[in-house]
Coordinates of C-alpha atoms and ligand atoms in Angstrom, one line a residue:
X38 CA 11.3 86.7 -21.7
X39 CA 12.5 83.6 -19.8
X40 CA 9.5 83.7 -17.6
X41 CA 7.3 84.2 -20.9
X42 CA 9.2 80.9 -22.3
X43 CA 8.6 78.7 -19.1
X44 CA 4.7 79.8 -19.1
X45 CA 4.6 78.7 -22.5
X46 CA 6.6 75.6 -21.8
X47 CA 4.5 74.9 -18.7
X48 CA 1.6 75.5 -20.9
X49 CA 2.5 73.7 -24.3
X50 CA 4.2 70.2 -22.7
X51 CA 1.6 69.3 -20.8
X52 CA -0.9 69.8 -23.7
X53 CA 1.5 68.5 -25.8
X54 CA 1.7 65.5 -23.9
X55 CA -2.2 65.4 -23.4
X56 CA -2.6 65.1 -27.1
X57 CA -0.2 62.3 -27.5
X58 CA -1.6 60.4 -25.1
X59 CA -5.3 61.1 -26.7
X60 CA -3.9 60.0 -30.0
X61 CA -1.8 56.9 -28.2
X62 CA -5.9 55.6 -26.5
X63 CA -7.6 56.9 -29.6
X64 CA -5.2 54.3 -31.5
X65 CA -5.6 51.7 -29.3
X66 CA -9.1 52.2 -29.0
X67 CA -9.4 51.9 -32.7
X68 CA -7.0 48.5 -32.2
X69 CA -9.4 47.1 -29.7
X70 CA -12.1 48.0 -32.4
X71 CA -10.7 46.3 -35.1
X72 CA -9.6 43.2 -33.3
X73 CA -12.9 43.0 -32.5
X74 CA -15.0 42.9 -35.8
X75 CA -12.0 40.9 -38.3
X76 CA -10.0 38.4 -38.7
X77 CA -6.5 38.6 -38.0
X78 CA -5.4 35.6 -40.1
X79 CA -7.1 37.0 -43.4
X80 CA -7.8 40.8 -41.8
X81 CA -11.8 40.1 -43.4
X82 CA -14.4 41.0 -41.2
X83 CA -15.7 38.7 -38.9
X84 CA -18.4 37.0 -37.8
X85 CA -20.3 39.7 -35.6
X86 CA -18.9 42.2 -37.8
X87 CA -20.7 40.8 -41.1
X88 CA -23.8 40.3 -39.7
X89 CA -23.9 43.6 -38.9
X90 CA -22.9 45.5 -41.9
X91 CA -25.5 42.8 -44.0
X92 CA -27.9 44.4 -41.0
X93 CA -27.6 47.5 -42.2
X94 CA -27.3 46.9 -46.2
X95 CA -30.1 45.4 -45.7
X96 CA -32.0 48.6 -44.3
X97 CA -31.6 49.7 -48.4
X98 CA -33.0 46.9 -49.9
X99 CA -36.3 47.2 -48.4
X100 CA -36.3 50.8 -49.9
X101 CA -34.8 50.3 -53.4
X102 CA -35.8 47.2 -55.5
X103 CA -32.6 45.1 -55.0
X104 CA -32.1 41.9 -53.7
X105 CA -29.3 40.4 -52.2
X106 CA -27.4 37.4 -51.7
X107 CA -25.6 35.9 -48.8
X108 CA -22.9 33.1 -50.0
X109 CA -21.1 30.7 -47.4
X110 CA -17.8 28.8 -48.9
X111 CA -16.5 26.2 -47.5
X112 CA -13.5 24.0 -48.5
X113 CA -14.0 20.4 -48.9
X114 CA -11.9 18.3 -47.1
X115 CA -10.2 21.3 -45.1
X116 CA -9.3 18.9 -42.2
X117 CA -7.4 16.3 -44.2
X118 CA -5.2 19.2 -46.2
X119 CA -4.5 21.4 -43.0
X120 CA -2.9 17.8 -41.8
X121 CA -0.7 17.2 -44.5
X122 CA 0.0 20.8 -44.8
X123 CA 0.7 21.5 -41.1
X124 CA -0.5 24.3 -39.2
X125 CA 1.3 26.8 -40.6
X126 CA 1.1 25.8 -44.5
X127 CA -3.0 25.7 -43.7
X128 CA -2.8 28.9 -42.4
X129 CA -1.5 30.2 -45.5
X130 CA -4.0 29.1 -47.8
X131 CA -7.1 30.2 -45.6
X132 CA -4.8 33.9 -45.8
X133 CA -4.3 33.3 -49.9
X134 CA -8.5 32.0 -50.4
X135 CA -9.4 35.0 -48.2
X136 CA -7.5 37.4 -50.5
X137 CA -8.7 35.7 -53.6
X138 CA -12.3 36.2 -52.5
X139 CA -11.6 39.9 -51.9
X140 CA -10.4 40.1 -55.3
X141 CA -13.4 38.4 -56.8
X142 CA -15.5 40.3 -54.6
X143 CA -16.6 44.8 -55.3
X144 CA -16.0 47.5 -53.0
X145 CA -19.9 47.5 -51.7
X146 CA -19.8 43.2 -51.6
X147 CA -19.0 42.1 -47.7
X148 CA -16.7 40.0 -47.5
X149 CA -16.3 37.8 -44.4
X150 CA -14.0 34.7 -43.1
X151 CA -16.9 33.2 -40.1
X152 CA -14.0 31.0 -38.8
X153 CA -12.3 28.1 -39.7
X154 CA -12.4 27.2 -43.2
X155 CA -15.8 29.4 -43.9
X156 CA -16.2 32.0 -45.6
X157 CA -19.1 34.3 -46.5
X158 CA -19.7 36.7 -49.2
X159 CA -23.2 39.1 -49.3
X160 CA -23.5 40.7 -52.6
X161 CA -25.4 43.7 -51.8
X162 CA -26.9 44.5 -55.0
X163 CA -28.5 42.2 -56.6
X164 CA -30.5 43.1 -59.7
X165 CA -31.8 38.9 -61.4
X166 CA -30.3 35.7 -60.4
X167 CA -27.7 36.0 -63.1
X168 CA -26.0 38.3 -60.9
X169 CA -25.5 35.8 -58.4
X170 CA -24.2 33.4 -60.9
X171 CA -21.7 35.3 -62.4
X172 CA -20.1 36.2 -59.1
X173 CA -20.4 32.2 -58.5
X174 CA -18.2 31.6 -61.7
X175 CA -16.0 34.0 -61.0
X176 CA -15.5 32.8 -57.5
X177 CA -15.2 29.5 -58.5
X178 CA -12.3 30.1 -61.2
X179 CA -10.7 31.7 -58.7
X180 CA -10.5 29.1 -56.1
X181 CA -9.9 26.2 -58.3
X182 CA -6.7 27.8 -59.2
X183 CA -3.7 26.1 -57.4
X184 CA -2.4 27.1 -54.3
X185 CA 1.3 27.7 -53.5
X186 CA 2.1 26.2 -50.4
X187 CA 5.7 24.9 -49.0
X188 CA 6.6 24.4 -52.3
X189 CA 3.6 22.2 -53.0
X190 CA 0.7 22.9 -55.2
X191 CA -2.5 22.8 -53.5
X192 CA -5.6 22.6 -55.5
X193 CA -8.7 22.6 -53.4
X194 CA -12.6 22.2 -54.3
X195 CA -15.2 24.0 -52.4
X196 CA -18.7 24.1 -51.6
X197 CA -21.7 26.9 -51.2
X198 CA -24.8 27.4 -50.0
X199 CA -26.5 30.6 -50.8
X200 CA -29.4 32.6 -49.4
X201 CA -31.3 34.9 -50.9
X202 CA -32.8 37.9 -49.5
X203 CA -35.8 39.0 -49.0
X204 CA -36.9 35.1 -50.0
X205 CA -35.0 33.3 -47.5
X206 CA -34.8 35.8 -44.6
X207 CA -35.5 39.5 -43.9
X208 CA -32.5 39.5 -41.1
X209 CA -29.0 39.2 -40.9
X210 CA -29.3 36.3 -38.7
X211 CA -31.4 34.3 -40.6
X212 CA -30.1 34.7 -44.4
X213 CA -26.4 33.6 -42.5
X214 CA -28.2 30.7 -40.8
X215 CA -30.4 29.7 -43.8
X216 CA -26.8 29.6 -46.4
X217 CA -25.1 27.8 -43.8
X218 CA -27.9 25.4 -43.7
X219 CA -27.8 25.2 -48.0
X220 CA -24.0 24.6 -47.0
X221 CA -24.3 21.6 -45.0
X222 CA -27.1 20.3 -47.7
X223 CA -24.0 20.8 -50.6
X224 CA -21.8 19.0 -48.5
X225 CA -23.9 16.2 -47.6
X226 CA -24.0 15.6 -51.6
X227 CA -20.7 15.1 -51.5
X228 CA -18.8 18.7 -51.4
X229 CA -17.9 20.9 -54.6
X230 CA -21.3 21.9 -55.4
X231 CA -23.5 24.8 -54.4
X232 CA -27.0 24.4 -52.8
X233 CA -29.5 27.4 -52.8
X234 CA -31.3 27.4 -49.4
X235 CA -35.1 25.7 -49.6
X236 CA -37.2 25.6 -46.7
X237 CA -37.7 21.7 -46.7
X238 CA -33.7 21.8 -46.1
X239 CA -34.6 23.0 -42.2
X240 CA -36.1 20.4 -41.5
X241 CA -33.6 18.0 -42.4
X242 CA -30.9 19.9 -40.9
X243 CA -32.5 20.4 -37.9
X244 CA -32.9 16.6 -37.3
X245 CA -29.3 15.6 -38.3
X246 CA -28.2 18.4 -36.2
X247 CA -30.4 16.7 -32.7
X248 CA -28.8 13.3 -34.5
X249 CA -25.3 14.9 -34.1
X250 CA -25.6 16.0 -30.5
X251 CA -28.1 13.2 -29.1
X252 CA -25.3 10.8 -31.0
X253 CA -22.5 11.7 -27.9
X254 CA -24.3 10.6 -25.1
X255 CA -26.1 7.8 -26.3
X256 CA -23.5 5.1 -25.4
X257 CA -22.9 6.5 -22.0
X258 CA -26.7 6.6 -21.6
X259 CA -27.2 2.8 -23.0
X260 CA -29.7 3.9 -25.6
X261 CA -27.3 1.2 -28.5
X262 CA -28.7 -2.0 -28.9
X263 CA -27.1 -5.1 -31.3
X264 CA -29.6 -7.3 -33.1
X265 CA -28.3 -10.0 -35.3
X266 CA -29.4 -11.7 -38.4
X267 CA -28.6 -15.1 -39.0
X268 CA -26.4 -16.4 -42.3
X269 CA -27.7 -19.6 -43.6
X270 CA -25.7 -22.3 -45.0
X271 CA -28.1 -22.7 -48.4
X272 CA -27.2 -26.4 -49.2
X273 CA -27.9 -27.7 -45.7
X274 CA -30.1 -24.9 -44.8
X275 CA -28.7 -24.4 -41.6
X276 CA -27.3 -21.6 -40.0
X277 CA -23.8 -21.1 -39.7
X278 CA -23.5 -17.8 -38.0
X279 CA -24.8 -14.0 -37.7
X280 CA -24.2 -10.5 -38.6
X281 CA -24.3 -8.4 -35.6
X282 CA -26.4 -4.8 -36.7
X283 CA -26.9 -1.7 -34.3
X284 CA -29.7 -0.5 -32.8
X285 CA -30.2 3.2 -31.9
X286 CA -33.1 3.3 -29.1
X287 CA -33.9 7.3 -29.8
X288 CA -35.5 9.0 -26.8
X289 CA -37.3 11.2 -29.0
X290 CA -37.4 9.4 -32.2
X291 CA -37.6 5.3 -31.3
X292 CA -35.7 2.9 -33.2
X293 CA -33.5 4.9 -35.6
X294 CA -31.7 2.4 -38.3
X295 CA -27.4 2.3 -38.9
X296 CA -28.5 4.5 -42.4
X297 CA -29.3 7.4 -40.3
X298 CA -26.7 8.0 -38.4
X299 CA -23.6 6.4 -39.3
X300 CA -22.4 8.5 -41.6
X301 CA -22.9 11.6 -39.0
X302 CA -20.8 8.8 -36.2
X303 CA -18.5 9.0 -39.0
X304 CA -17.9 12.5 -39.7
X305 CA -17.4 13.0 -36.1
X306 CA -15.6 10.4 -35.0
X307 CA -17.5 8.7 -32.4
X308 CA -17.7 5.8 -34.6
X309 CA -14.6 4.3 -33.0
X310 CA -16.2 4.1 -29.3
X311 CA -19.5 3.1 -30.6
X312 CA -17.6 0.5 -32.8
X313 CA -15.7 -0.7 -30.1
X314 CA -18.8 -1.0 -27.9
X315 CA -20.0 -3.2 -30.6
X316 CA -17.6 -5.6 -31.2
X317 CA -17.3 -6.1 -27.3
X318 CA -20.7 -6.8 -27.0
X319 CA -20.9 -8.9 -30.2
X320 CA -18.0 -10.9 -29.0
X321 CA -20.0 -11.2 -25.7
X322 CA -23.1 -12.2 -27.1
X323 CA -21.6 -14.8 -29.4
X324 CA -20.1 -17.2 -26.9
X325 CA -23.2 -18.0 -25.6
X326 CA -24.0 -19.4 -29.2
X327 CA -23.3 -23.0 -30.0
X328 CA -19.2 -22.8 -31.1
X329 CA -19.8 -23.8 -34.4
X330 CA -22.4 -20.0 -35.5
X331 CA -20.1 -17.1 -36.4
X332 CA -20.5 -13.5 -35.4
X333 CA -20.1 -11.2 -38.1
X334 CA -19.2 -7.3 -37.1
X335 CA -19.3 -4.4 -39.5
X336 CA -16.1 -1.8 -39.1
X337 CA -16.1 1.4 -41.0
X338 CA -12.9 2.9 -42.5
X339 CA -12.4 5.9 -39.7
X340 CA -11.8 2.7 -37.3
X341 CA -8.6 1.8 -39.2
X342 CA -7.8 5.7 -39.3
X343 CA -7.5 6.0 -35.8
X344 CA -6.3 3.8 -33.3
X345 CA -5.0 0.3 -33.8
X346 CA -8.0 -1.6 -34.4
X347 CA -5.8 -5.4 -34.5
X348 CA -5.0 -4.1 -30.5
X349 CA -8.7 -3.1 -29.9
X350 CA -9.7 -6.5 -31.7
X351 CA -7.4 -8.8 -29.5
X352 CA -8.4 -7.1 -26.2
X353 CA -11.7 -7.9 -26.9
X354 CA -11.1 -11.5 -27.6
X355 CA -9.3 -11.9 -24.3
X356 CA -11.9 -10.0 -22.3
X357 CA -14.9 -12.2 -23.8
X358 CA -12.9 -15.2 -24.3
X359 CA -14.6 -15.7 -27.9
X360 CA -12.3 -18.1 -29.9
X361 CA -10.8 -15.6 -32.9
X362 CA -11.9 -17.9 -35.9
X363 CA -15.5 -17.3 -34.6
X364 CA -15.1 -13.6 -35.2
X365 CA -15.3 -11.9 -38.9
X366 CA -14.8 -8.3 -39.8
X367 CA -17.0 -6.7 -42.4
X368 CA -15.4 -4.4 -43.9
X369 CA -16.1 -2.2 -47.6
X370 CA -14.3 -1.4 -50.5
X371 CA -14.5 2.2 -49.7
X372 CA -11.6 1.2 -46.9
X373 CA -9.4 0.3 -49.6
X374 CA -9.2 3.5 -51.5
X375 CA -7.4 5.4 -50.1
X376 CA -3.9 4.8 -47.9
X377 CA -4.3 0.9 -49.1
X378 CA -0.7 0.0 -48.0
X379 CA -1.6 0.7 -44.3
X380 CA -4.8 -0.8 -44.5
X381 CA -3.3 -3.6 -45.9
X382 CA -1.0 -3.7 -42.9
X383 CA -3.6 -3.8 -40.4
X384 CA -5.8 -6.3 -42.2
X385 CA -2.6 -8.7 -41.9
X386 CA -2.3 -8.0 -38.6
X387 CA -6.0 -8.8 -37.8
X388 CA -5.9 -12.0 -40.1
X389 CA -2.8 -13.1 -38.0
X390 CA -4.7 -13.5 -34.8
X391 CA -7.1 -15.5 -37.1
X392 CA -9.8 -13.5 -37.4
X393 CA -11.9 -13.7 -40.7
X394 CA -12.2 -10.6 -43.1
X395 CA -15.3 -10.2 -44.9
X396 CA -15.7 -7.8 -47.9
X397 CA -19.3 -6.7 -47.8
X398 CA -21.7 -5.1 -50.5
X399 CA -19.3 -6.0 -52.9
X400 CA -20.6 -4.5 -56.2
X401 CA -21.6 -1.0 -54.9
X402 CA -18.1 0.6 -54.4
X403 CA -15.0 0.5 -57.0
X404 CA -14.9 -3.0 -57.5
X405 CA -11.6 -3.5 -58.2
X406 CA -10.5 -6.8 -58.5
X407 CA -7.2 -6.2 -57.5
X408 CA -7.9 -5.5 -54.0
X409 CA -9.2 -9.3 -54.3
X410 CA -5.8 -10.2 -55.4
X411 CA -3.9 -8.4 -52.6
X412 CA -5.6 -9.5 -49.6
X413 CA -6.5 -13.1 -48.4
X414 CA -10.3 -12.4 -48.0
X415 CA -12.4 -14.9 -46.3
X416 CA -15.8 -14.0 -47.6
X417 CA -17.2 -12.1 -50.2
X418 CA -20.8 -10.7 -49.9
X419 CA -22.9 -10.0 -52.5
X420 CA -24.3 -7.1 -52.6
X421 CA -28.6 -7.3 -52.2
X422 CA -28.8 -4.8 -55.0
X423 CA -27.8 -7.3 -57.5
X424 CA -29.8 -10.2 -55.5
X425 CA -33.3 -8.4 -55.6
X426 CA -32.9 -7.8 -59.3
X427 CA -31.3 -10.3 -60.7
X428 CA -34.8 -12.8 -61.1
X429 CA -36.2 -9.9 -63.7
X430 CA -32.6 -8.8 -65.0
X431 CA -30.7 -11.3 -66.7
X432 CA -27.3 -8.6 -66.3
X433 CA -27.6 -8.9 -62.7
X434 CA -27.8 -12.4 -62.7
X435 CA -25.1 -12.6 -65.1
X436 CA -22.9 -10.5 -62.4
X437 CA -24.2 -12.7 -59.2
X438 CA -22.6 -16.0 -61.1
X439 CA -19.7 -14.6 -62.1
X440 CA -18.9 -13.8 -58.1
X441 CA -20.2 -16.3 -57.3
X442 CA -17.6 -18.8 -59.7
X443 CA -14.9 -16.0 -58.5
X444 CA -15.6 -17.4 -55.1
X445 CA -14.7 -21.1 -55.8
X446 CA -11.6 -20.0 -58.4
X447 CA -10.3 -17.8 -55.3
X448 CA -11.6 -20.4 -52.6
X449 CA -13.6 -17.5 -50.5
X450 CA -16.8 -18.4 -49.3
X451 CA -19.8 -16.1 -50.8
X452 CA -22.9 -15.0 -49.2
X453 CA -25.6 -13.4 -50.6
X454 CA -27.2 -10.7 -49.2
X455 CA -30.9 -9.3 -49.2
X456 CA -32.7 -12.9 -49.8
X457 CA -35.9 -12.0 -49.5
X458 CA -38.0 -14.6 -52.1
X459 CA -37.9 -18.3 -52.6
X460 CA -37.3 -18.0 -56.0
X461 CA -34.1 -15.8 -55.4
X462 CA -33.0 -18.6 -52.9
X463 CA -33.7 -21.2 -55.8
X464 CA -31.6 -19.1 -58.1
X465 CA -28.9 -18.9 -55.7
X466 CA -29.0 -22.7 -55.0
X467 CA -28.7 -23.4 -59.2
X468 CA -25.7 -21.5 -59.3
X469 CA -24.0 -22.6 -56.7
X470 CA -24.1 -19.8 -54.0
X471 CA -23.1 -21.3 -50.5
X472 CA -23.9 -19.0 -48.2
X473 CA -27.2 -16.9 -47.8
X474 CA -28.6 -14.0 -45.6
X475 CA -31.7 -12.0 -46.1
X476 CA -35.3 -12.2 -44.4
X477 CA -36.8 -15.1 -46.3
X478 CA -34.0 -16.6 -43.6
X479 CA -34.7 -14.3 -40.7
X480 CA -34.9 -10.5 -39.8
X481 CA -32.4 -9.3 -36.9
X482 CA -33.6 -10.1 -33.8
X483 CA -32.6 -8.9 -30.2
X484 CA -29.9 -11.1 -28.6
X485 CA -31.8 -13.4 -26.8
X486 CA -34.2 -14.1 -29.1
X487 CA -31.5 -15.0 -31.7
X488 CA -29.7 -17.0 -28.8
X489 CA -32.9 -19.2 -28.4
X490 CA -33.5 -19.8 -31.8
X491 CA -30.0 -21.0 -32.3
X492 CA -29.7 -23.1 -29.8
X493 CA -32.5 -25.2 -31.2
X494 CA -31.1 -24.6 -34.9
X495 CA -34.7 -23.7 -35.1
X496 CA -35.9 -23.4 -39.1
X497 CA -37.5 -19.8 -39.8
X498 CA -40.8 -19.5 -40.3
X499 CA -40.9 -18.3 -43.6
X500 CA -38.8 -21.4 -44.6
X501 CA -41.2 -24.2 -43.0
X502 CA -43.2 -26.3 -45.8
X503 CA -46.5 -24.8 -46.4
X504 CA -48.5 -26.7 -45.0
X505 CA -52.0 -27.5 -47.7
X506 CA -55.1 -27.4 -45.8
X507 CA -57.5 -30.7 -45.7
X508 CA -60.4 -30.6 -47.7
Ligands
C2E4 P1 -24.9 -4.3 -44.2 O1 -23.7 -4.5 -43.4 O2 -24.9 -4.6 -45.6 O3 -26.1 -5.0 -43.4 C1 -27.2 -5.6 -44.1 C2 -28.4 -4.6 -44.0 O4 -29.4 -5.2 -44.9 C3 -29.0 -4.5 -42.7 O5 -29.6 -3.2 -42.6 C4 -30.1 -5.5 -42.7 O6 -31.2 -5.3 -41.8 C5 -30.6 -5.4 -44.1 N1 -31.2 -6.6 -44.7 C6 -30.9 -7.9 -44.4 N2 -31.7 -8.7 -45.1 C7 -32.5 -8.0 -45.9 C8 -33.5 -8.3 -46.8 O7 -33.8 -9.5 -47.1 N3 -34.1 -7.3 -47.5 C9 -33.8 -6.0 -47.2 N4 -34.4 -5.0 -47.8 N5 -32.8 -5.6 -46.3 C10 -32.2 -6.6 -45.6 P2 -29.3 -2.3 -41.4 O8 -29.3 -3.0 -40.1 O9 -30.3 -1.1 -41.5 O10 -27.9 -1.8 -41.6 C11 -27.5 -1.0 -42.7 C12 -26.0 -0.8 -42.8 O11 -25.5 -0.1 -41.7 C13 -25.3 -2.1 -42.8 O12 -25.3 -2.7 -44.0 C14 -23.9 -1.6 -42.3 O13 -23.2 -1.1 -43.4 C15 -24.2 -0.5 -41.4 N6 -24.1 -1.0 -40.0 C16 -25.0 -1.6 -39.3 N7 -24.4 -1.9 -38.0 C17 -23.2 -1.3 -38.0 C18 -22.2 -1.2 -37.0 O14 -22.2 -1.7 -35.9 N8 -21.0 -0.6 -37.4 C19 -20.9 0.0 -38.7 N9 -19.8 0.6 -38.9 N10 -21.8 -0.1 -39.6 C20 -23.0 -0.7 -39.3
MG5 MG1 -22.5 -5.9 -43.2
MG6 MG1 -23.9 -5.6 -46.8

C-alpha cells in the first residue's frame, strides 16, 4: 500500500509539477504576446497589431460588397495640455479618450492607440458613406465631452483623417499611411476638422515631409542665406534702413521662400537656431552699412517661448559690435495672444537695451488696439494687403489713414509695406505715411549687393525720372 502511494506520488508530483510549469510558460507566453500587439497605457491594440487585424478584415471585403474605413484621431494641441497637465494627468486622459473610443466603437470595429496622442479606428463594415459619418458624430460627441483630470476640466478638440478602402488603398499599410496623411492635411487647416484622404494630398505631404527633414541640416550645411530690402524714408526718398529676409538655398528644390517653411521651423522648433543664426548675421552684415541705415529682423513667437531671447539679443550685439538703436525686432500680433504678461516682460527687457520693436503686418492678426496701448512700440507696419488695394478700395484706404494718423497721435513711425506702384507711393505721400518698403523701392538683394547700393545711397531704378526720348 505504501509502496502503491509513493509510485503514485513519484508519478503524480512530478506531472503535477510539469503542468504547472506548462501553465506558468503558457501564461507568460501569452504575456509576452499581449505586450507585444497593445498598448499598456489604454490596453488597445497597437500599432503592428492593427495593421494586422485590418490585414486580415480586409481579406472579407474583397469577397462581400463592403467597404471599409480607416480613421486616425489625433488631439490638437496634445503637447501644450500634456504640459500643463504633467505627465501623469496626460496619461490619464490618453487612458480616458482610449476608453471613450472603445465605447463609441462595435465589437467587429478595431480599435487602436498608434502611439502618442493617435489613435486609429477601422470600421470594418461599411455599407455608404453615411456609415462613416455617423460613427464620426458619434466619436466626436464623445470626445468633446470634458475631461476629468486633477480636479480640472479638460476639454480637448481633435482632428481626423480618414481612408477609405478599396478607394484609397487595398493594404493595411497603405489605408494607415494614406489617413495619417488626410491627418496631417486636417491639421495643417488648423486642427478640429476631418480631412478624407485625396491623392493630390501625397504630394504635398511628401514635400513638407523632405521640407521637415532637409530643414535640420540646413544651417549646419550653410544652405540659409539673408537678403535685405531696403525701407525708404518717403519724404526725402532716401533710405533709412532694411529688413533682413531668409533665404533657403534647397539642394533639390533651389531658392525656397520664408512661406514654405517657416511654419514647419516653427512646429519643430528649429526656428530658434535658425533665428539666432539670423539675427547674428544681420547684426553682422549691418555694421558694414553707413550708421545712420537700420536693420530690421523678423522673430516668431516660439523664440520668446523658449530661451531668453533679450540674452540671445545682447550677446549678439557684443559679438558684432552693432550699436542697439540700429537693431529693430519685427515681431506679430500673433505673439501677443497668448501668455501676454511674459511677453510683455521680455519686450521690456529688449526695449531696455535700446533695441527698437516693430509690430509687423499689422491688420492681418487680432488687431487689438490695446496691445498698442500696453507696449511702447517703435514702428508700426502696414500690412501690404491693405496697400495693394487700397487705390481701387476706398475701405482700405480709409483703414491705411487711420494707422497712419494713429502713428502721429501715438508718435510711432509707420511704414508701409508692399509698395509696388507709383500711384500707391503718391497716395502714401498725400496722407502722410513716413516710411515706405515695397519693390517700387527695391526687391531683397544679397548682402553685398545691398551694401553697395547703400553706400552710394544709390536711387532704385524703378524710381529714376523717366527719361522721354528725343524726337
Ligand atoms: P514680412 O516680414 O512681412 O516680409 C515682407 C515680405 O513681403 C517679404 O517676403 C518680401 O519679399 C515681400 N515683399 C516686399 N515688398 C513687396 C512688394 O512690393 N510686393 C510683394 N508682393 N511682396 C513684397 P518673404 O521674404 O517671402 O517673407 C515672407 C515672410 O516670411 C515675412 O513677411 C516674414 O514674416 C517671414 N520671414 C522672413 N524671414 C524671416 C526670418 O528670418 N525669421 C522669421 N521668423 N520669419 C521670417
Ligand atoms: Mg517683417
Ligand atoms: Mg510684413
Amino acid at each position: 500500500m505504501v509502496i502503491l502511494a509513493l509510485v503514485g506520488a513519484g508519478i503524480a508530483i512530478p506531472l503535477a509539477l510539469a503542468w504547472t510549469r506548462g501553465r506558468a510558460q503558457r501564461r507568460a507566453r501569452e504575456e509576452v504576446l499581449y505586450l507585444q500587439s497593445h498598448d499598456p497605457l489604454t490596453g488597445l491594440a497597437n500599432r503592428a497589431r492593427f495593421t494586422e487585424r485590418v490585414g486580415q478584415a480586409l481579406e472579407h471585403i474583397q469577397d462581400d460588397d463592403v467597404h471599409m474605413a480607416v480613421i486616425t484621431v489625433n488631439i490638437d494641441r496634445f503637447k501644450e495640455l500634456n504640459e500643463t497637465l504633467e505627465h501623469q494627468g496626460g496619461d490619464r486622459v490618453l487612458h480616458d479618450i482610449g476608453t471613450r473610443i472603445q465605447h463609441v466603437a462595435r465589437d467587429r470595429d478595431i480599435v487602436a492607440r498608434l502611439g502618442g496622442d493617435e489613435f486609429a479606428i477601422a470600421l470594418t463594415d461599411v455599407a455608404a458613406l453615411s456609415d462613416v459619418m455617423a460613427f464620426v458624430h458619434r466619436l466626436g460627441s464623445a470626445l468633446t465631452r470634458p475631461f476629468h483630470v486633477n480636479n480640472r476640466e479638460v476639454v480637448l478638440t481633435t482632428s481626423l483623417g480618414i481612408a477609405l478602402a478599396p478607394a484609397d488603398g487595398d493594404t493595411a499599410d497603405v489605408l494607415v499611411r494614406h489617413s495619417a496623411i488626410a491627418l496631417s492635411r486636417a491639421k495643417l487647416d488648423g486642427g478640429q476638422r476631418m480631412c478624407f484622404y485625396e491623392e493630390s494630398m501625397d504630394k504635398a505631404v511628401q514635400q513638407r515631409h523632405t521640407i521637415e527633414q532637409d530643414l535640420r541640416h540646413a544651417l549646419r550645411r550653410g544652405e540659409f542665406d539673408v537678403v535685405y530690402q531696403p525701407q525708404y524714408d518717403l519724404e526725402t526718398e532716401t533710405p533709412c534702413g532694411s529688413e533682413a529676409l531668409i533665404r533657403w538655398h534647397h539642394p533639390q528644390y533651389g531658392i525656397v521662400a520664408p512661406g514654405h517653411f517657416i511654419s514647419v521651423a516653427e512646429e519643430t522648433g528649429l526656428i530658434v537656431p535658425i533665428g539666432e543664426w539670423v539675427l547674428r548675421q544681420a547684426c553682422s552684415d549691418a555694421t558694414q552699412w553707413p550708421e545712420h541705415l537700420t536693420v530690421a529682423v523678423n522673430l516668431s513667437p516660439a523664440q520668446f517661448r523658449d530661451g531668453d531671447i533679450a540674452e540671445t539679443v545682447a550677446d549678439i550685439l557684443h559679438e558684432t559690435g552693432l550699436a542697439a538703436n540700429r537693431l529693430e525686432l519685427e515681431i506679430t500680433e500673433s505673439l501677443l495672444i497668448n501668455d501676454t504678461e511674459e511677453v510683455l516682460a521680455k519686450l521690456n527687457r529688449l526695449r531696455e537695451l535700446g533695441v527698437r520693436i516693430a509690430m509687423d503686418d499689422f491688420g492681418t492678426g487680432y488687431s487689438s488696439l490695446s496691445y498698442l496701448a500696453r507696449f511702447p512700440f517703435s514702428k508700426i507696419k502696414i500690412d501690404q494687403q491693405f496697400v495693394r488695394n487700397m487705390t481701387r478700395d476706398p475701405a482700405m484706404r480709409a483703414i491705411v489713414k487711420t494707422i497712419i494718423a494713429l502713428g502721429e497721435s501715438l508718435r510711432v513711425t509707420i511704414t508701409a509695406e508692399g509698395v509696388e506702384t507709383q500711384e500707391q507711393a503718391d497716395i502714401l505721400r498725400r496722407l502722410g505715411c513716413p516710411q515706405v518698403q515695397g519693390f517700387l523701392y527695391g526687391r531683397p538683394e544679397k548682402a553685398t549687393v545691398h551694401a553697395d547700393k547703400a553706400m552710394s545711397g544709390a536711387v532704385p531704378m524703378s524710381r529714376l525720372p523717366k527719361r522721354t526720348s528725343a524726337a
